[in-house]
Amino acid sequence: MAFATPGLPLAAQVLFAAPLAALAIGFFYFHFRRPRDIHWLFLASCLAVTGASLRLLLEVLGGKVWDETIFRWLIIGGSSIEFGIRIDGLNAPILAMVATVSTLIHFYAVGYMRDDPGFSRFFLCFHFFFFSMVGLLVSHNYLQMYLFWEGVGLASFLLIGFWYDRPAARAAAWKAFLVNRIGDIGFLVAILVMMGWGGSVRFTELFAGLGLLDPGIVFLIAALLFWGACAKSAQFPLHVWLPDAMEGPTPVSALMHAATMVTAGVFLMARSWPILQYAPGLLSVLAVVGAFTAIGGAVLAGVQKDLKRILAYSTISHLGLMFLSLGVGSLFGAVFHLITHGFFKALLFLCAGSVIHGLGAHGTVTTDETGGLSISLPWTYAAFLVGALSLGGFPPLAGFFSKDAILHSLLVGGHAAGGPLGLLGSGLKAAGCLAAIASSYYIFRMLFLTFLGDRPQQTGRSAHAHEPGLWMQVPVFLLAALSAVGGVIGSAGLLEKVLSPLASAWGPMILVASSEVSAPFSWEVAGVGLAAAAAGLVAAWLATMAQSDWDWTWRMKHPGLERRVAGELGWQRLAARSAGLVSRAAAFVSWKWEDERWDVWTESLADCFTGLGEGLSGISRGILNEYLWWMLAGSVALTFMIVLCF
Amino acid sequence: MSSSAWVWSVSSLLFLSGMFCLVWRRQLLAMVLGLELLINAANLNFIYYSGVWKDAQGLAVALLVIAVAAAEVVVGFALVITLSARGRPAETDWLRDLEG
Amino acid sequence: MLLTWLWLLPALGALAAWAAPSRAARGVGIAWSAAVLAYSLWLLLPFSSGTGPLRLEELSGLSFHGIRYRLGVDGVSLSLCWLTALLTTLSLAASGVREERPPAYWAAFLALEASLMGVFTSQNLFYFYVFWDLSLIPMFFIIGLWGSQGRRFASIKFLLYTFAGSLALLIGIVWLAVLHESATGAWTWDIPALARTPVSGCAAGWIFALIALGFSVKIPLWPLHNWLPDAHTEAPAAGSVLLAGAMLKMGVYGFLKVLLPVFPVLAREALPWMGLLGVVNILYGAVCAMAQTDLKRLIAFTSISHLGFCVVGIFSGRPEGLAGAALQMLNHGLSTGGLFLLVGMLYERAHRRDIGDFGELARTAPWFAFFFGFVLLSSIGLPGLNGFVGELLALMGMAKASPPLAALGAAGAVLAAAYAIPTYQKVFWAPAGPGSVSGKISDMDRRERGILWVLAALILWIGIYPGPLLGILEPGVSALVLR
């Protein structure tokens, strides 16, 4: 295997050392003594990690790959589990994106959370998340990845419920943790299967041995990993936690629930690419689920009023697009979109945060309260415009190129999964195009409703909105820049350059069709993408800015419909009901069964003996004559026995 | 009837009546009476058989038993007197503290 | 003589604490238990190199019908001794400050420690059984004299229930010894010798069932678990710590060291049933814990759940499973011990332990929030902490033996969050209700923090780097691998 090279560079060690050191010093010293200064520590750590990741990316571009074991975690029987670092063409660019975006959002959070009493607690949890995310990306085996996967889930829980005095935040945090944990069952069982039958959890060893395994086992592993990925990446039906997760502070939503944590599921699928190739049926499922999620998320995003929820559903939709891309065989498209999505979604969230901050609101803001903010928040408007154009898919911004790659593989590229063409294929193509139109629609609707026009429901707040300080502005601009020019990594072939060695190394292991790690450009597809983006923009204009004002009128005419759509046509309530069912079942087992029946049976067993004792004690009632009768009877019996024995 | 048969029947009679008094009667005095009858029945046997087997030990035992019986009667009467001095009837219907 | 001191030292300490004047009794108790801890650690260290010697010592010549005083340890037994000593020291250090405790209290704990040490070191089944039953007496008094409201009922229920189990154990042991004597003509109570007894199928089944019954009551294995919630809830904090942390391990230890060596074939055949019961433990404990409002009762049910993993690991028959069971014993002692200590500290301050009585505790007592969260995460098996390693190993072992059971166990492991997180939220984050006592609860002082730091450090270390500890444990269980 031409993967591993000896020795880990300093940069790789910095990836772990810097955040760990920052967390330790931050917790033991800064949190108690100097909580207001704790952010310097974490900013330094972020910058160090970003520098290291960029350095590693450069090396990977030069063709280097690392797959080193750091220490043996345990050796039992025949199994050995180690901890190590793997840096190759798949995770180096993603790591660079994650590190960069995280650093920028750390800076943003300094400004956003400045007045919050839990400032240092926030940064501790936030940086713990960052550490876990980096660890997840550079793991060299599935178990290690699972460890950081759970760490990320824990951080998500702590941060969604950061303002823990709010019941909605607590409930959202618990919901996120629970749904993620349900997915984790799949991941854990997959690991158990890998250890039991696959021989190893380490990527290199497992993939090398795939051909020798029973195809059923491989399919099982793939399906279980998919289950785990669905929960983390909010695919239908395990997406229910993401909209509620917006209860967390905006930097949390921007970093975790847009750019990084939710992409962990996509990353898991990408990492497991060779396994997926052995399960082509599963790839079709991936594609269908992704398509459904993409459309569903986009449609729901188009009807939300809460700014952050629009972006949350948008994230769900884009994650669906990434899964769709994976399902039709384009690893390139998925990874490219993952990276660009990180840029522009984080940007959009930060702009929403600036709006919220600027309006002086705590938590979030609905479109009822916004409108015409381009006047009072010009810079934010400009940045948001860049983000919207990127998300919508307008050239030459980053989002256009990545969406183009996905559309290309959908419309032109053969279904590398080898799945059934025909009806399914056409369905997927239609879904992809619809999702593209819908994404452009909802983001421009959001832009129009927030920044332009003059809504009649507008409150007086928008007139007094102010731009946030530099801490928040500079990261926003940098992200805008990245969203604008980030497309170059894909179009200039940088991404292709790092991904193709990976694919060629996997090549011999893959039985089924080849996977796409590049996307040749075609004008037709570009045209389709541009048309979809433009169509969405026009539709948004018609819905919000034009005289028809359709967006507002349907709400007025059908108020019940709005409520039902917000509840995802009953899906959220179904999820809540099922959770309620489980806790009712628990109460039943615990009280009706355990307490009322089981305990009672045990105690009635004891009561039998007590009853026996009480019954027997009827012999001695205190009446002397009765005792004497017993003595008489006893002596007679004894005499008989003695006589009989002799 | 031989003398042993007489002794057997008399002592059995005494034993049975003593048993009856002890077990059936409820007044403490009557029960003590019954005890005395039992003891005397046993004594009769001891004396007779010491005569039959020409063994003086039987007579010694009988004397011992008479002494013990006397002491026992004293204890019994003392109980009865104490009870009646406290106004409680000396009957087993009323003396039930040893229960459970 | 070295091993004898393991139980003799705490026994002498019990006498010393009882005889000490009441002011000094606490100091005497803690000092003695710390000495025992140091001693057990000193004995444990040579084993860390991987294969320490199986130490044996006996009083030769004194053998009455095979009843010989014979002690022996390997990595597993010695680590359990160390765990017992650690938990005794920590729980004694945690008690007696806010409430007065008579000298008998300290003596009872040291006596309990002595009997537990005896159980974990005995190689002769007679002495094993004697120490086994001896442990019931101090615990009965601990629950009955110094527990909370329902203590009388709980202590009697505990004593009678577990004693009934011990009787089954006794019958099984004696039967086995009698069969051995009739077959070979020699009386013996040594485990390796008894393992060689030629036992007919029917009798073997009965003996296996009886001994398994005796140990199952202790673990406790569903459906013989009823005594545990009451006993744990009503015992004083230190008592719960030792009950959960050390005494429950006696049952698992019995399976590992008595049942499996003597009946390896039957154990393999019993796998489906015992494995199923283990999984039932995991799920039933978790489900019942979800619905509890009394904090101690909740932790008691989580104990049942955790020990299900031990049973699953043992009856998987594979090296990973057995090592996982051995490790999970230690893990459970640390994390559940920690939880009981924390709840005990809360109870000492507020004299309440219902979830509804608290609320928003994170604001007034942030250290409680931190430690409680940390230990709770260990309890639900968050990777990176000790619980995950034990559970993973146990499930790994079972995966090969019975995949559906392993999948159910994994589901149980993951869904443990369902009882932990809502509880944590309600106690520490949710707003305090009208009857809440949260405002009156002072945060942990240095002594209490120190105790929890020790546990937290161990939890983290075992979670991140379990290698050395597994190296100590593995030789002890490697002989038990089936097939």
mmCIF file with all atom_site columns, N, CA and C in Angstrom, chain B residues 9-28:
data_model
loop_
_atom_site.group_PDB
_atom_site.id
_atom_site.type_symbol
_atom_site.label_atom_id
_atom_site.label_alt_id
_atom_site.label_comp_id
_atom_site.label_asym_id
_atom_site.label_entity_id
_atom_site.label_seq_id
_atom_site.pdbx_PDB_ins_code
_atom_site.Cartn_x
_atom_site.Cartn_y
_atom_site.Cartn_z
_atom_site.occupancy
_atom_site.B_iso_or_equiv
_atom_site.pdbx_formal_charge
_atom_site.auth_seq_id
_atom_site.auth_comp_id
_atom_site.auth_asym_id
_atom_site.auth_atom_id
_atom_site.pdbx_PDB_model_num
ATOM 1  N N  . SER B 1 9  ? -53.433 -50.930 88.485 1.00 0.00 ? 9  SER B N  1
ATOM 2  C CA . SER B 1 9  ? -54.715 -50.265 88.249 1.00 0.00 ? 9  SER B CA 1
ATOM 3  C C  . SER B 1 9  ? -54.860 -49.056 89.135 1.00 0.00 ? 9  SER B C  1
ATOM 4  N N  . VAL B 1 10 ? -54.459 -49.172 90.425 1.00 0.00 ? 10 VAL B N  1
ATOM 5  C CA . VAL B 1 10 ? -54.611 -48.000 91.307 1.00 0.00 ? 10 VAL B CA 1
ATOM 6  C C  . VAL B 1 10 ? -53.747 -46.856 90.808 1.00 0.00 ? 10 VAL B C  1
ATOM 7  N N  . SER B 1 11 ? -52.496 -47.180 90.506 1.00 0.00 ? 11 SER B N  1
ATOM 8  C CA . SER B 1 11 ? -51.638 -46.052 90.104 1.00 0.00 ? 11 SER B CA 1
ATOM 9  C C  . SER B 1 11 ? -52.086 -45.488 88.759 1.00 0.00 ? 11 SER B C  1
ATOM 10 N N  . SER B 1 12 ? -52.590 -46.350 87.871 1.00 0.00 ? 12 SER B N  1
ATOM 11 C CA . SER B 1 12 ? -53.101 -45.809 86.609 1.00 0.00 ? 12 SER B CA 1
ATOM 12 C C  . SER B 1 12 ? -54.286 -44.912 86.863 1.00 0.00 ? 12 SER B C  1
ATOM 13 N N  . LEU B 1 13 ? -55.140 -45.359 87.762 1.00 0.00 ? 13 LEU B N  1
ATOM 14 C CA . LEU B 1 13 ? -56.306 -44.538 88.074 1.00 0.00 ? 13 LEU B CA 1
ATOM 15 C C  . LEU B 1 13 ? -55.877 -43.184 88.603 1.00 0.00 ? 13 LEU B C  1
ATOM 16 N N  . LEU B 1 14 ? -54.936 -43.267 89.567 1.00 0.00 ? 14 LEU B N  1
ATOM 17 C CA . LEU B 1 14 ? -54.439 -42.013 90.116 1.00 0.00 ? 14 LEU B CA 1
ATOM 18 C C  . LEU B 1 14 ? -53.843 -41.142 89.008 1.00 0.00 ? 14 LEU B C  1
ATOM 19 N N  . PHE B 1 15 ? -53.027 -41.805 88.142 1.00 0.00 ? 15 PHE B N  1
ATOM 20 C CA . PHE B 1 15 ? -52.349 -41.044 87.065 1.00 0.00 ? 15 PHE B CA 1
ATOM 21 C C  . PHE B 1 15 ? -53.361 -40.378 86.149 1.00 0.00 ? 15 PHE B C  1
ATOM 22 N N  . LEU B 1 16 ? -54.365 -41.182 85.772 1.00 0.00 ? 16 LEU B N  1
ATOM 23 C CA . LEU B 1 16 ? -55.341 -40.631 84.835 1.00 0.00 ? 16 LEU B CA 1
ATOM 24 C C  . LEU B 1 16 ? -56.135 -39.494 85.452 1.00 0.00 ? 16 LEU B C  1
ATOM 25 N N  . SER B 1 17 ? -56.530 -39.687 86.713 1.00 0.00 ? 17 SER B N  1
ATOM 26 C CA . SER B 1 17 ? -57.308 -38.606 87.331 1.00 0.00 ? 17 SER B CA 1
ATOM 27 C C  . SER B 1 17 ? -56.439 -37.387 87.534 1.00 0.00 ? 17 SER B C  1
ATOM 28 N N  . GLY B 1 18 ? -55.189 -37.649 87.861 1.00 0.00 ? 18 GLY B N  1
ATOM 29 C CA . GLY B 1 18 ? -54.291 -36.514 88.001 1.00 0.00 ? 18 GLY B CA 1
ATOM 30 C C  . GLY B 1 18 ? -54.144 -35.778 86.672 1.00 0.00 ? 18 GLY B C  1
ATOM 31 N N  . MET B 1 19 ? -53.998 -36.546 85.619 1.00 0.00 ? 19 MET B N  1
ATOM 32 C CA . MET B 1 19 ? -53.869 -35.967 84.274 1.00 0.00 ? 19 MET B CA 1
ATOM 33 C C  . MET B 1 19 ? -55.108 -35.145 83.939 1.00 0.00 ? 19 MET B C  1
ATOM 34 N N  . PHE B 1 20 ? -56.262 -35.742 84.244 1.00 0.00 ? 20 PHE B N  1
ATOM 35 C CA . PHE B 1 20 ? -57.503 -35.044 83.965 1.00 0.00 ? 20 PHE B CA 1
ATOM 36 C C  . PHE B 1 20 ? -57.547 -33.719 84.709 1.00 0.00 ? 20 PHE B C  1
ATOM 37 N N  . CYS B 1 21 ? -57.227 -33.786 85.996 1.00 0.00 ? 21 CYS B N  1
ATOM 38 C CA . CYS B 1 21 ? -57.263 -32.548 86.785 1.00 0.00 ? 21 CYS B CA 1
ATOM 39 C C  . CYS B 1 21 ? -56.334 -31.511 86.210 1.00 0.00 ? 21 CYS B C  1
ATOM 40 N N  . LEU B 1 22 ? -55.157 -31.946 85.809 1.00 0.00 ? 22 LEU B N  1
ATOM 41 C CA . LEU B 1 22 ? -54.159 -30.987 85.354 1.00 0.00 ? 22 LEU B CA 1
ATOM 42 C C  . LEU B 1 22 ? -54.576 -30.340 84.038 1.00 0.00 ? 22 LEU B C  1
ATOM 43 N N  . VAL B 1 23 ? -55.025 -31.193 83.134 1.00 0.00 ? 23 VAL B N  1
ATOM 44 C CA . VAL B 1 23 ? -55.260 -30.682 81.797 1.00 0.00 ? 23 VAL B CA 1
ATOM 45 C C  . VAL B 1 23 ? -56.633 -30.030 81.657 1.00 0.00 ? 23 VAL B C  1
ATOM 46 N N  . TRP B 1 24 ? -57.605 -30.585 82.337 1.00 0.00 ? 24 TRP B N  1
ATOM 47 C CA . TRP B 1 24 ? -58.969 -30.137 82.068 1.00 0.00 ? 24 TRP B CA 1
ATOM 48 C C  . TRP B 1 24 ? -59.373 -28.960 82.937 1.00 0.00 ? 24 TRP B C  1
ATOM 49 N N  . ARG B 1 25 ? -58.909 -28.963 84.201 1.00 0.00 ? 25 ARG B N  1
ATOM 50 C CA . ARG B 1 25 ? -59.389 -27.957 85.131 1.00 0.00 ? 25 ARG B CA 1
ATOM 51 C C  . ARG B 1 25 ? -58.710 -26.635 84.858 1.00 0.00 ? 25 ARG B C  1
ATOM 52 N N  . ARG B 1 26 ? -59.431 -25.590 85.145 1.00 0.00 ? 26 ARG B N  1
ATOM 53 C CA . ARG B 1 26 ? -58.888 -24.281 84.883 1.00 0.00 ? 26 ARG B CA 1
ATOM 54 C C  . ARG B 1 26 ? -58.408 -23.565 86.126 1.00 0.00 ? 26 ARG B C  1
ATOM 55 N N  . GLN B 1 27 ? -58.862 -24.020 87.299 1.00 0.00 ? 27 GLN B N  1
ATOM 56 C CA . GLN B 1 27 ? -58.383 -23.333 88.483 1.00 0.00 ? 27 GLN B CA 1
ATOM 57 C C  . GLN B 1 27 ? -57.011 -23.834 88.851 1.00 0.00 ? 27 GLN B C  1
ATOM 58 N N  . LEU B 1 28 ? -56.169 -22.904 89.221 1.00 0.00 ? 28 LEU B N  1
ATOM 59 C CA . LEU B 1 28 ? -54.779 -23.265 89.516 1.00 0.00 ? 28 LEU B CA 1
ATOM 60 C C  . LEU B 1 28 ? -54.691 -24.263 90.655 1.00 0.00 ? 28 LEU B C  1
#
